[in-house]
C-alpha positions as a printed Julia matrix, in Angstrom:
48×3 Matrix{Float64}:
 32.53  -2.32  79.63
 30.61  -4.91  77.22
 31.47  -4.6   73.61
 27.75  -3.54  72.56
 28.29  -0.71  75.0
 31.22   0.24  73.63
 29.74   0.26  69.97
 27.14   2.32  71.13
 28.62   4.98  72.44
 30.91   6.38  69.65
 27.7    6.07  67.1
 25.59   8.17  69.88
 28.1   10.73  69.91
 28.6   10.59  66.36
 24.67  11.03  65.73
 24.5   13.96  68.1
 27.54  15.44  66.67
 25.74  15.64  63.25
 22.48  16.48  64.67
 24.3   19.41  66.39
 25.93  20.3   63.05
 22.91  20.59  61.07
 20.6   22.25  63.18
 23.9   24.96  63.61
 23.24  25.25  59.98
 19.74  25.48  59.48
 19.88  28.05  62.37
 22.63  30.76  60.51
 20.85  29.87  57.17
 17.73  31.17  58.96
 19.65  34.23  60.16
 21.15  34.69  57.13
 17.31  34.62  55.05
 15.91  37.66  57.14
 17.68  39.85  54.93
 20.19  42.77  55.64
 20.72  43.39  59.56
 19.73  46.63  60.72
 22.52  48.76  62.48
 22.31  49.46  66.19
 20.77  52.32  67.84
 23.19  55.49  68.36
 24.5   55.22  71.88
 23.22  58.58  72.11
 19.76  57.22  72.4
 20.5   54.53  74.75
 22.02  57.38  77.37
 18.57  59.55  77.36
């Protein structure tokens, strides 16, 4: 394996690794805006 190839492929990880990591956070922040969750259905309703 050349050197520039193995240069590369620890600073591609790394940048998907922090891509991952922020979208992951801008995702449960997103969750987290919509305000308090609504509780589930009684199972009583989900039986007919």
């Amino acid at each position: 394996m050349s050197e520039k190839k193995s240069k590369l492929i620890p600073i591609l990880t790394g940048a998907i690794s922090l891509i991952l990591g922020v979208a992951y956070l801008l995702l449960v922040q997103f969750l987290d805006f919509r305000g308090e969750m609504i509780p589930a259905p009684p199972l009583s309703v989900l039986l007919f």
